[in-house]
CSV table of C-alpha atoms in Angstrom, one decimal:
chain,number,residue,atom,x,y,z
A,1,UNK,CA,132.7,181.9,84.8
A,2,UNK,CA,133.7,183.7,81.9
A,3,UNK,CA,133.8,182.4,78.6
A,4,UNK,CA,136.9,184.2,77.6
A,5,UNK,CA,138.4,181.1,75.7
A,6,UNK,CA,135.6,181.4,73.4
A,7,UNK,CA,137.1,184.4,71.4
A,8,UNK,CA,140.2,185.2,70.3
A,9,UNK,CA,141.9,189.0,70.6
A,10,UNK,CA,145.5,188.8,69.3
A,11,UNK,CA,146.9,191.8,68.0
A,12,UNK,CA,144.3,193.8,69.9
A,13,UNK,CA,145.1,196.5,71.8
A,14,UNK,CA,142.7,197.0,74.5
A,15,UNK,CA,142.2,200.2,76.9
A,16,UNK,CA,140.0,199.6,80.4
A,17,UNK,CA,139.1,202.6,82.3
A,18,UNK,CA,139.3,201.8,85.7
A,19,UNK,CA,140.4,197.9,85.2
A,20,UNK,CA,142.4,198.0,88.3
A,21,UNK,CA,139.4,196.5,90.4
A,22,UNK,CA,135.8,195.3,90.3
A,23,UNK,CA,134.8,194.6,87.3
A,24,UNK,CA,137.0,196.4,85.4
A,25,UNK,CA,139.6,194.2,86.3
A,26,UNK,CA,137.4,190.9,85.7
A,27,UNK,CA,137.2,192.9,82.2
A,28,UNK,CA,140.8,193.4,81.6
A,29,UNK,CA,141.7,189.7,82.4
A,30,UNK,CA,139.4,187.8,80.3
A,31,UNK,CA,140.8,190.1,77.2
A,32,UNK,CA,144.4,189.3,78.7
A,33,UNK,CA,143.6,185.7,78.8
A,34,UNK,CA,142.2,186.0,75.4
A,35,UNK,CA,145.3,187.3,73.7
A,36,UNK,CA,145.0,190.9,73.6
A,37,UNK,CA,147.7,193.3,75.2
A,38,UNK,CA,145.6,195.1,77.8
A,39,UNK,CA,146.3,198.8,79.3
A,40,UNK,CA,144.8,198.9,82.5
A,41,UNK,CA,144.0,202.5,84.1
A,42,UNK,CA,143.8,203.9,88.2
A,43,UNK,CA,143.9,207.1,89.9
A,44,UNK,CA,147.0,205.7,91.7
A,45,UNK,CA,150.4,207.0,90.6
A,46,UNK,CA,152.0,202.9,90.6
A,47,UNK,CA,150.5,200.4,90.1
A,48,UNK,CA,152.4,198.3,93.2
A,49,UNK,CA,149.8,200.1,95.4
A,50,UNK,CA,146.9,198.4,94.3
A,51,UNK,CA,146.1,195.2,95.9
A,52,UNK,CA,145.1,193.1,92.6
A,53,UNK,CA,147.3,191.3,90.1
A,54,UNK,CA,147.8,193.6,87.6
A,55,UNK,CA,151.1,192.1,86.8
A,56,UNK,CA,149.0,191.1,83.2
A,57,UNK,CA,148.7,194.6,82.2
A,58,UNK,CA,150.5,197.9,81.2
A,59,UNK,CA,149.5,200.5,83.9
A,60,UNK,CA,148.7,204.3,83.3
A,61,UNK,CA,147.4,206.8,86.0
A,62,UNK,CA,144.2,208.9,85.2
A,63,UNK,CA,142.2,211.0,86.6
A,64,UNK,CA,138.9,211.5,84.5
A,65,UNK,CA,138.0,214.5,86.2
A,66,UNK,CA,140.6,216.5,85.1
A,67,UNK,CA,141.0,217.8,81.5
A,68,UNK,CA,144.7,217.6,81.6
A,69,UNK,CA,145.2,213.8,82.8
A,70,UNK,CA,143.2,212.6,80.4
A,71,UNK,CA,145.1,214.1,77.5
A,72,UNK,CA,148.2,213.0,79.2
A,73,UNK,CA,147.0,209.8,79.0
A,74,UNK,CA,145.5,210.1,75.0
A,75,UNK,CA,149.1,211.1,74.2
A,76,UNK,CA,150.5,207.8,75.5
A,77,UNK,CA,148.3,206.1,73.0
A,78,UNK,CA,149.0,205.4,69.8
A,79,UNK,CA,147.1,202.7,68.6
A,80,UNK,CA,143.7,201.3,70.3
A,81,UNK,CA,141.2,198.7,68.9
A,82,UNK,CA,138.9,198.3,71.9
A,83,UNK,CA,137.9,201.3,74.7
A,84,UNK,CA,136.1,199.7,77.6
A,85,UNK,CA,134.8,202.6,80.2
A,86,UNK,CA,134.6,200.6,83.5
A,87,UNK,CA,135.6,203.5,86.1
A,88,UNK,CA,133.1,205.3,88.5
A,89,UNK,CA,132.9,208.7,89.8
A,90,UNK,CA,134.8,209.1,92.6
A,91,UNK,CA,135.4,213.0,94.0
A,92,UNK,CA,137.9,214.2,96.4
A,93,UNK,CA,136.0,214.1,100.0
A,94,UNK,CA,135.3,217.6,101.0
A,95,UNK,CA,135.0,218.9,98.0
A,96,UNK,CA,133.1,222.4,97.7
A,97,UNK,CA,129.9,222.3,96.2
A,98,UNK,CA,130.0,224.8,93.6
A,99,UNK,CA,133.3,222.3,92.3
A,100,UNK,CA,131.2,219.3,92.3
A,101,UNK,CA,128.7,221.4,90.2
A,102,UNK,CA,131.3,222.6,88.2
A,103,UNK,CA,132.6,218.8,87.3
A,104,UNK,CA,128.8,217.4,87.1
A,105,UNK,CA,127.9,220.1,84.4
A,106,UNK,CA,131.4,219.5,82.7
A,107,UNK,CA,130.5,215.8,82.3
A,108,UNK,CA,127.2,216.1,81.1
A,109,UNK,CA,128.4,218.6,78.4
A,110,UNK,CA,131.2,216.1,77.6
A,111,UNK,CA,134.3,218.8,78.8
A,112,UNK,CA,135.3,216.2,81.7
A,113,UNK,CA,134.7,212.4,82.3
A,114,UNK,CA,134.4,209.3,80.1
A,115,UNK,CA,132.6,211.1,77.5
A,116,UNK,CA,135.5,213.6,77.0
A,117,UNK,CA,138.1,210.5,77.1
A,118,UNK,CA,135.8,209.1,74.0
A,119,UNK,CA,136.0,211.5,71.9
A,120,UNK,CA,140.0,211.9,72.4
A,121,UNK,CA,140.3,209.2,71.1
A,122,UNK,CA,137.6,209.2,68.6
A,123,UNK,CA,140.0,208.9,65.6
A,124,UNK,CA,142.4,206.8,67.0
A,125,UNK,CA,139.8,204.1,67.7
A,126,UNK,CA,138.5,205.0,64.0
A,127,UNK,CA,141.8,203.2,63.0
A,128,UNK,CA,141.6,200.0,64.0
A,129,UNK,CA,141.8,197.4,61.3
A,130,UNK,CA,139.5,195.1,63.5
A,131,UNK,CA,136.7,193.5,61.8
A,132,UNK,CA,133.7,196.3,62.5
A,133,UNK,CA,136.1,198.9,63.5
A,134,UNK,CA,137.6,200.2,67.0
A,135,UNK,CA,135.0,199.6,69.5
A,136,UNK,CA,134.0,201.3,72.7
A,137,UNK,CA,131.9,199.3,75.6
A,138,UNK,CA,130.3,200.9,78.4
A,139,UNK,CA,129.8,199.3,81.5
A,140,UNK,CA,127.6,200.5,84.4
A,141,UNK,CA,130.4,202.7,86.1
A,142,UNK,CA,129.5,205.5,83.6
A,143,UNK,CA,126.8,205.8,85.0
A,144,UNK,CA,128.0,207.1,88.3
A,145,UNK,CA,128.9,210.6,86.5
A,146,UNK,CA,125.6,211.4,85.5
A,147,UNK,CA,124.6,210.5,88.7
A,148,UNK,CA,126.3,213.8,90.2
A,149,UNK,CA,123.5,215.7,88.7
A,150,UNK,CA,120.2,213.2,87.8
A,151,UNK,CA,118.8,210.1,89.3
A,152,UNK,CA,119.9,206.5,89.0
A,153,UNK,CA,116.9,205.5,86.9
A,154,UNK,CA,117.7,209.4,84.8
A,155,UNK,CA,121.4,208.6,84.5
A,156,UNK,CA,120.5,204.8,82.9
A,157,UNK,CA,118.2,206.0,80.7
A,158,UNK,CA,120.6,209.2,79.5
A,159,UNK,CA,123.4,206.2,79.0
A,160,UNK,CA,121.0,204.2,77.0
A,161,UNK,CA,120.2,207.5,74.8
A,162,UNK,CA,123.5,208.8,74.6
A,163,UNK,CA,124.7,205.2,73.1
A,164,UNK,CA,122.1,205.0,70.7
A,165,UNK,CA,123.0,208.5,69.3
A,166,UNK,CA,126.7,207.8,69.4
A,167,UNK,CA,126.3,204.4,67.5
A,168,UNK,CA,124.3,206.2,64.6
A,169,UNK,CA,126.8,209.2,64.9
A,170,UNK,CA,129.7,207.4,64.5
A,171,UNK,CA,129.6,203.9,62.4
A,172,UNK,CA,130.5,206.6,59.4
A,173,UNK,CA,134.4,206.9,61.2
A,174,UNK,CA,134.1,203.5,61.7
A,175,UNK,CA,133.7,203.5,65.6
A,176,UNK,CA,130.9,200.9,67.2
A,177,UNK,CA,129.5,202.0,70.4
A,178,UNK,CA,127.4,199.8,73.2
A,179,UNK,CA,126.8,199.9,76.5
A,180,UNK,CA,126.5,197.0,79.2
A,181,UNK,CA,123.9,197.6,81.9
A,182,UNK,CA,122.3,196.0,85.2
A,183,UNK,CA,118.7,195.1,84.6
A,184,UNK,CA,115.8,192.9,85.7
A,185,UNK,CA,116.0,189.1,84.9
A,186,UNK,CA,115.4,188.9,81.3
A,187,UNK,CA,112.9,186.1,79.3
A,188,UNK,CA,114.8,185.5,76.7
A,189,UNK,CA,117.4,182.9,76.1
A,190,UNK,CA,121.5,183.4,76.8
A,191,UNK,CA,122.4,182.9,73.1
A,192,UNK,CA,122.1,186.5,72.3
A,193,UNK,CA,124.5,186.4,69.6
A,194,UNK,CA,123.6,184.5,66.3
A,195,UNK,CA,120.4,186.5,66.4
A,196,UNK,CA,122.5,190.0,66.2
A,197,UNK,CA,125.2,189.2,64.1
A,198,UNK,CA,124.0,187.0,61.3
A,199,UNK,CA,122.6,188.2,57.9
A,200,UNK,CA,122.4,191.5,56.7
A,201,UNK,CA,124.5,194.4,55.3
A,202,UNK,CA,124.3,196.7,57.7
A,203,UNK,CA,124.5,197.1,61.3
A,204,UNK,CA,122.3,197.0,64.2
A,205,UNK,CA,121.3,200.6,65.7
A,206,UNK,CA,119.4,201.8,68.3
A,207,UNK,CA,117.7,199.6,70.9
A,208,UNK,CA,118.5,197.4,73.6
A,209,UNK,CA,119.6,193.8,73.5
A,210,UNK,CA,118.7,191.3,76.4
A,211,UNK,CA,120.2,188.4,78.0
A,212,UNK,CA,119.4,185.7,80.5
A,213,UNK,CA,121.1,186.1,84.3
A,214,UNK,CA,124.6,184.9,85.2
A,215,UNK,CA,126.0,183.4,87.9
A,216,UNK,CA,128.4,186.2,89.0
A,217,UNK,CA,127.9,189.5,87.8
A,218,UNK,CA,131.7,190.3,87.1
A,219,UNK,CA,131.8,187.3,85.1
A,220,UNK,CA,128.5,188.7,82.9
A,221,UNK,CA,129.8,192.0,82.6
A,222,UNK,CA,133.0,190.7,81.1
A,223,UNK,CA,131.8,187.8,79.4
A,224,UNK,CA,129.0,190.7,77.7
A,225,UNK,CA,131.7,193.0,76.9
A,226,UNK,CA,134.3,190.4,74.8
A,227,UNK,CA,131.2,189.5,72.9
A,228,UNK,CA,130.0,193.4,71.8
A,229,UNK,CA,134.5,193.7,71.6
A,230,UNK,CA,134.6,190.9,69.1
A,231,UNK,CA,133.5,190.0,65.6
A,232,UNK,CA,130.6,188.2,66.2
A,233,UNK,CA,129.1,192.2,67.0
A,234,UNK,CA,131.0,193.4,63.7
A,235,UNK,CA,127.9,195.2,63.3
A,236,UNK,CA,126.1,195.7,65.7
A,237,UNK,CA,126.4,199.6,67.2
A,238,UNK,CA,124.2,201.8,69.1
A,239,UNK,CA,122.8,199.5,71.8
A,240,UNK,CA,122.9,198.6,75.6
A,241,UNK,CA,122.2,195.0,76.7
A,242,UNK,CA,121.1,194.5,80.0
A,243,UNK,CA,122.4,192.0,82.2
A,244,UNK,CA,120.5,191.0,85.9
């Protein structure tokens, strides 16, 4: 279950890329149920044709695969505390090969995808009056777009070193970055977070934080994200903790 009770996000305003399912949508409702006002995004054009409550949310349509959409969608924002990237790659069926190429090499050079979506809305998120700055989480899902042109085990690893770079890159416009991953039971304890964000002046960067399993994997992946969303993490940037 996830421990959404335990923080408190009023005033928030929370973005979840691809929250309309999965664990994007276990994501979206623990931050709903912990105050924040929560913008939920699908590829659908309503939001009645999805089969999940999302009654708790504002709705926008995106398509992450097309330049266009997502600065439709930037332009509908004008303030943002928290970005959570929780939607996977999902292509037209049939569609030509050198296309497919086309879009893989766009989202690796950060011209297409959740990567391009970031840094849209870079400054916005630089903003945020929340303790430690705006905030962006990645979960697993972004995973799925590197995937169009490396390996599973390639595209986790790229995640890992694109956050670290991202968290040093950007704590100066006063963005945090981290990155929730799938990983092999852990051996160290659950309470992961009075070790990260006591003491100290300046913020975590660069490595990889570990936690013990969960019960339901939604429930991990959300309950991980609130905690690197609120201001226990104030300061910590830059890393990807694993979950099993």
């Amino acid at each position: 279950m996830s421990t959404a009770g335990s923080y408190d996000f009023t005033g928030y305003q929370v973005l979840v890329i691809g929250g309309t399912r999965g664990q994007g949508h276990a994501i979206a409702s623990s931050f709903a149920r912990s105050g924040a006002s929560v913008t939920v995004t699908g590829t659908m054009m309503l939001r009645s044709l999805y089969d999940t409550d999302l009654s708790a949310f504002d709705y926008e349509s995106v398509n992450l695969a097309r330049q266009e959409s997502i600065d439709h969608l930037v332009g509908t924002i004008s303030h943002i505390d928290v970005l959570v990237l929780a939607a996977s790659c999902h292509l037209p069926y049939g569609l030509p090969p050198d296309e497919q190429a086309f879009i893989a090499q766009a989202a690796r050079s950060g011209l297409l995808g959740p990567t391009f979506l970031t840094t849209r809305l870079r400054l916005k998120l630089g903003q945020s009056p929340a303790l430690g700055g705006g905030c962006v989480v990645n979960t697993g899902s972004v995973t799925s777009w590197l995937q169009l042109s490396a390996t599973p085990e390639d595209a986790q690893r790229e995640l890992v070193e694109s956050t670290a770079r991202a968290g040093e890159n950007w704590a100066g416009l006063g963005v945090r970055v981290n990155s929730v991953l799938p990983a092999p039971r852990s051996v160290l304890p659950r309470q992961y977070a009075p070790a990260w964000s006591s003491g100290g002046g300046s913020r975590a960067a660069g490595g990889t934080l570990v936690r013990s399993p969960q019960p339901r994997v939604g429930d991990a992946v959300a309950d991980a994200t609130l905690f690197l969303a609120s201001s226990a993490a104030a300061r910590i940037t830059g890393q990807t903790l694993r979950l099993s």
